[in-house]
Every structure is written in C-alpha cells, then in structure tokens.
Coordinates of C-alpha atoms in Angstrom, one line a residue:
Chain A
D1 CA 64.5 -206.8 220.5
T2 CA 62.3 -206.3 217.9
G3 CA 61.8 -203.1 218.5
V4 CA 62.4 -199.9 216.7
S5 CA 66.4 -199.3 217.0
Q6 CA 68.2 -195.6 216.6
D7 CA 72.3 -195.2 216.6
P8 CA 74.0 -193.7 218.1
R9 CA 71.6 -192.7 221.3
H10 CA 73.9 -189.8 222.0
K11 CA 75.7 -187.4 219.5
I12 CA 77.8 -184.2 220.6
T13 CA 79.1 -182.8 217.9
K14 CA 80.7 -178.6 216.7
R15 CA 78.9 -176.3 215.1
G16 CA 79.2 -176.9 211.6
Q17 CA 79.9 -180.3 211.4
N18 CA 78.1 -182.7 209.3
V19 CA 76.1 -185.5 211.8
T20 CA 74.3 -188.7 210.3
F21 CA 71.8 -190.7 212.6
R22 CA 70.2 -194.5 211.8
C23 CA 66.9 -195.7 212.5
D24 CA 66.0 -199.3 212.1
P25 CA 62.5 -200.0 212.0
I26 CA 60.1 -202.8 213.4
S27 CA 60.6 -205.8 210.7
E28 CA 58.0 -205.4 208.0
H29 CA 56.8 -202.0 208.9
N30 CA 56.9 -200.1 205.6
R31 CA 56.3 -196.6 206.9
L32 CA 59.1 -194.9 208.7
Y33 CA 58.8 -191.3 210.6
W34 CA 61.5 -188.8 212.0
Y35 CA 60.4 -186.5 214.5
R36 CA 62.1 -184.1 216.4
Q37 CA 61.8 -183.0 220.0
T38 CA 63.5 -180.4 221.9
L39 CA 63.0 -179.3 225.8
G40 CA 59.9 -179.1 227.3
Q41 CA 57.9 -179.8 224.0
G42 CA 56.2 -182.5 222.3
P43 CA 58.0 -184.0 219.0
E44 CA 57.3 -182.4 215.9
F45 CA 57.2 -184.1 212.8
L46 CA 60.2 -184.0 210.0
T47 CA 59.2 -186.5 207.1
Y48 CA 57.8 -190.2 206.9
F49 CA 58.5 -192.8 204.1
Q50 CA 56.4 -195.6 202.6
N51 CA 58.6 -198.2 201.6
E52 CA 61.8 -196.4 200.0
A53 CA 59.4 -193.6 198.7
Q54 CA 59.8 -190.2 200.6
L55 CA 56.1 -189.0 200.7
E56 CA 56.0 -186.0 202.9
K57 CA 58.3 -183.4 204.3
S58 CA 57.8 -180.7 207.0
R59 CA 58.7 -177.3 206.1
L60 CA 61.1 -177.5 209.6
L61 CA 63.1 -179.7 207.4
S62 CA 65.8 -177.1 206.3
D63 CA 67.8 -177.9 203.2
R64 CA 70.8 -178.9 205.7
F65 CA 68.7 -181.7 206.6
S66 CA 68.3 -184.9 204.1
A67 CA 67.0 -188.6 204.9
E68 CA 66.9 -191.6 202.8
R69 CA 65.5 -195.1 203.0
P70 CA 67.2 -197.2 200.4
K71 CA 65.8 -200.5 199.6
G72 CA 62.7 -199.9 202.2
S73 CA 64.6 -201.1 205.1
F74 CA 66.6 -199.0 207.7
S75 CA 66.8 -194.7 207.3
T76 CA 69.5 -192.1 207.9
L77 CA 68.9 -189.2 208.8
E78 CA 71.5 -186.5 207.9
I79 CA 72.4 -182.8 209.3
Q80 CA 75.1 -180.7 207.4
R81 CA 76.6 -177.5 208.5
T82 CA 74.9 -178.3 212.1
E83 CA 73.5 -175.4 214.3
Q84 CA 73.0 -174.7 218.1
G85 CA 69.6 -174.8 217.3
D86 CA 69.6 -178.4 216.4
S87 CA 70.6 -179.6 219.2
A88 CA 67.4 -182.0 220.0
M89 CA 65.9 -185.6 220.5
Y90 CA 65.8 -187.1 217.0
L91 CA 62.9 -189.9 217.0
C92 CA 62.1 -192.7 214.9
A93 CA 58.9 -194.4 214.4
S94 CA 57.4 -197.3 212.3
S95 CA 54.0 -198.6 211.6
L96 CA 52.5 -201.1 209.2
V97 CA 50.3 -200.4 206.5
G98 CA 46.7 -202.4 206.0
T99 CA 46.4 -202.8 209.9
G100 CA 43.7 -199.9 209.7
H101 CA 45.2 -197.6 212.5
N102 CA 48.2 -196.9 211.8
E103 CA 49.8 -197.0 215.0
Q104 CA 53.2 -195.5 215.4
F105 CA 55.9 -197.1 217.3
F106 CA 58.8 -195.1 218.5
G107 CA 62.8 -195.5 219.1
P108 CA 64.9 -194.7 222.0
G109 CA 65.9 -191.5 219.8
T110 CA 69.3 -190.0 219.4
R111 CA 69.8 -186.9 221.3
L112 CA 72.2 -184.7 219.3
T113 CA 74.3 -181.8 220.9
V114 CA 75.7 -179.0 218.9
L115 CA 78.6 -176.9 220.9
Chain B
K1 CA 46.6 -174.9 211.9
Q2 CA 46.1 -178.5 213.4
E3 CA 46.8 -178.2 216.9
V4 CA 47.0 -180.3 220.2
T5 CA 46.7 -179.3 223.6
Q6 CA 47.2 -180.6 226.9
I7 CA 46.3 -179.4 230.2
P8 CA 47.7 -179.7 233.2
A9 CA 51.3 -179.0 232.3
A10 CA 52.2 -180.3 235.5
L11 CA 50.2 -182.9 237.6
S12 CA 51.6 -184.3 241.3
V13 CA 49.5 -186.7 242.9
P14 CA 49.9 -188.9 245.8
E15 CA 49.8 -192.6 245.7
G16 CA 46.6 -195.1 245.4
E17 CA 44.3 -191.5 243.5
N18 CA 42.4 -191.9 240.4
L19 CA 43.2 -189.1 238.0
V20 CA 42.3 -187.6 234.6
L21 CA 44.7 -186.0 231.9
N22 CA 43.1 -184.1 229.4
C23 CA 43.7 -183.5 225.0
S24 CA 42.2 -181.2 223.0
F25 CA 42.5 -181.1 219.5
T26 CA 41.3 -178.7 216.7
D27 CA 40.3 -180.9 214.0
S28 CA 37.1 -182.8 214.0
A29 CA 38.3 -185.0 210.8
I30 CA 40.7 -187.1 213.6
Y31 CA 41.5 -190.1 212.1
N32 CA 43.3 -191.5 215.8
L33 CA 44.5 -190.7 218.9
Q34 CA 47.5 -192.4 220.6
W35 CA 48.4 -192.2 224.1
F36 CA 52.1 -192.1 225.0
R37 CA 54.2 -192.4 227.9
Q38 CA 57.9 -190.7 228.0
D39 CA 60.4 -191.4 230.7
P40 CA 63.2 -188.5 231.1
G41 CA 65.5 -188.7 227.9
K42 CA 63.8 -191.7 226.4
G43 CA 61.7 -192.7 223.7
L44 CA 57.9 -193.0 223.4
T45 CA 56.3 -195.7 224.4
S46 CA 52.6 -196.0 223.0
L47 CA 50.2 -196.4 225.9
L48 CA 46.7 -196.8 223.5
L49 CA 45.4 -195.8 220.5
I50 CA 41.5 -195.2 220.0
Q51 CA 40.2 -195.2 216.4
S52 CA 37.7 -192.5 215.2
S53 CA 34.9 -195.0 215.6
Q54 CA 35.4 -195.5 218.7
R55 CA 34.7 -194.0 222.3
E56 CA 37.0 -195.5 224.3
Q57 CA 40.1 -197.9 224.8
T58 CA 41.2 -199.7 228.2
S59 CA 44.5 -201.7 229.0
G60 CA 44.7 -202.6 232.7
R61 CA 44.6 -199.3 234.9
L62 CA 44.5 -196.9 232.0
N63 CA 41.5 -196.1 229.8
A64 CA 41.1 -193.5 227.7
S65 CA 38.2 -192.2 225.7
L66 CA 37.8 -189.8 222.4
D67 CA 35.2 -187.5 222.0
K68 CA 35.3 -186.0 218.4
S69 CA 32.3 -183.7 218.6
S70 CA 34.0 -182.1 221.2
G71 CA 37.3 -182.5 220.7
R72 CA 38.5 -184.4 223.3
S73 CA 40.4 -187.1 224.9
T74 CA 41.2 -188.2 228.4
L75 CA 43.5 -190.7 230.1
Y76 CA 42.1 -191.8 233.2
I77 CA 44.7 -193.7 235.6
A78 CA 43.4 -195.6 237.8
A79 CA 44.6 -196.5 241.4
S80 CA 47.9 -194.6 240.3
Q81 CA 51.6 -195.8 241.6
P82 CA 55.3 -193.9 241.9
G83 CA 56.1 -196.0 238.6
D84 CA 53.7 -194.0 236.7
S85 CA 55.5 -191.0 237.0
A86 CA 56.4 -189.8 233.6
T87 CA 55.6 -187.6 230.9
Y88 CA 52.1 -188.4 229.1
L89 CA 51.7 -187.2 225.6
C90 CA 48.9 -187.3 223.3
A91 CA 49.0 -187.1 219.5
G92 CA 46.4 -187.2 216.9
R93 CA 46.5 -188.4 213.1
L94 CA 44.5 -185.3 212.4
G95 CA 42.7 -185.3 208.7
S96 CA 44.0 -187.3 205.5
N97 CA 47.6 -186.7 207.1
Y98 CA 49.4 -189.8 208.4
K99 CA 51.8 -187.9 210.5
L100 CA 51.1 -187.5 214.5
T101 CA 50.4 -184.2 216.0
F102 CA 51.3 -183.9 219.3
G103 CA 50.7 -181.9 222.6
K104 CA 53.0 -180.9 224.9
G105 CA 52.9 -183.5 227.5
T106 CA 51.6 -183.5 230.8
L107 CA 54.4 -184.0 233.4
L108 CA 52.8 -186.5 236.5
T109 CA 54.4 -187.3 239.6
V110 CA 52.9 -189.6 241.9
N111 CA 54.2 -189.4 245.5
P112 CA 54.5 -192.5 247.7

C-alpha cells in the first residue's frame, strides 16, 4: 500500500491523559498536513510541514498540542492533558512540492474519544 | 475570513439520476479546488482537483467545474448509483496558503 497511513486508527483515553498519533506520508511527498474533523463538520487545518520544518500552525493548535516531523519522513501529533473537546477524527495528508497543483492525499484518520 | 460553503447539506435521489453538488468560496484568489468523497468513519478520497486556470475536470461519471469570478464550483455526477452514497466535500486552497479550507459537505444518498 503506497497511500498515507495513520496509527492508531482508534484511540480511547481518559481526560487528562496524553496521546500520540503517527502519520506516514506517501513516499517522497515532502509536505505533510494535520487536520481535525468533528462530527458533521469539514476538516479544519491544524499544521503543516515541508520536509522537517513546521511552517504554519492554526490557532486551533493550543499549547497542549505539539507536532513533529523528524528527518522529514513520518510525523507525530501529541496531545497533552486531553480534554473531552479534543474528541475528533485526526486526519493526516501529504503532497508533493513541484507538481504545480499541490494535490493533497489523505490517510484513514485516527478517531480519538476522550472519556 | 476565508470560507467555503456547500449546499445542499443533504441530498437523496433515486438510482440513475444525474445530480449537481454546489460549493461556493469567498476568496477569488483561489489557487485550486479539490472535491473529496468521505465514507462514514473513514478518511477522504480525492476525486478531482481543478486548478485556478482550468474551468473543468472530468473523471468517469464525475465532472467538476470552477468559476472564479462567481466564487463557485459544481460537482456533477452522472447516472448515480447506490455506491455513490457518501459525504462529498469541497476544499479550496485559498490565497497564498498551502492549507485546504473545507466546506461542511453534502451527504448524498442514492436509493436503489
């Protein structure tokens, strides 16, 4: 499978716990994006990387959220001290610079439930 | 604030009908627009991407158009099938941003 992969697919945690999600982009894609989607809404942008550099962060990304992309390959999104409002689907996407149109390809998502 | 709006929010049609989904955006400086399909509880599947210099794109039974001057895009689905039932999302790369701004989607149900 050469698509975007995400792990885990589902995560249930208790309020106050820390969680970490992983995203593996399509091989050779140098841009990687994180989005969050709540029920009945479209995805909302959180942050994006070009190679290992984090170039933009949304105001939605509070201090409890941190994302990394070491070595410009896979990325992790960590949420500290989770709150019930963090319950959502977390989507990762990747794209390739230089194709002109920056088409984004999405992974299957990680569904987070905070009890 | 850059916004993307989709109407209708839900649509139910009988099998075989041709249908149009609508998307409007507030930023005329749109760079490109993507249409996605999302099945319940799943990720997004890219259907079509239209660059700002293009007026339409076609893939099989799908045809997407883009009118920058009016801030609108449409997704036309020909000869709909029950397997087309899903939520359809449009997303614009607006202005100089690389991020996508999404609409809330149209939930399509095709009845056999």
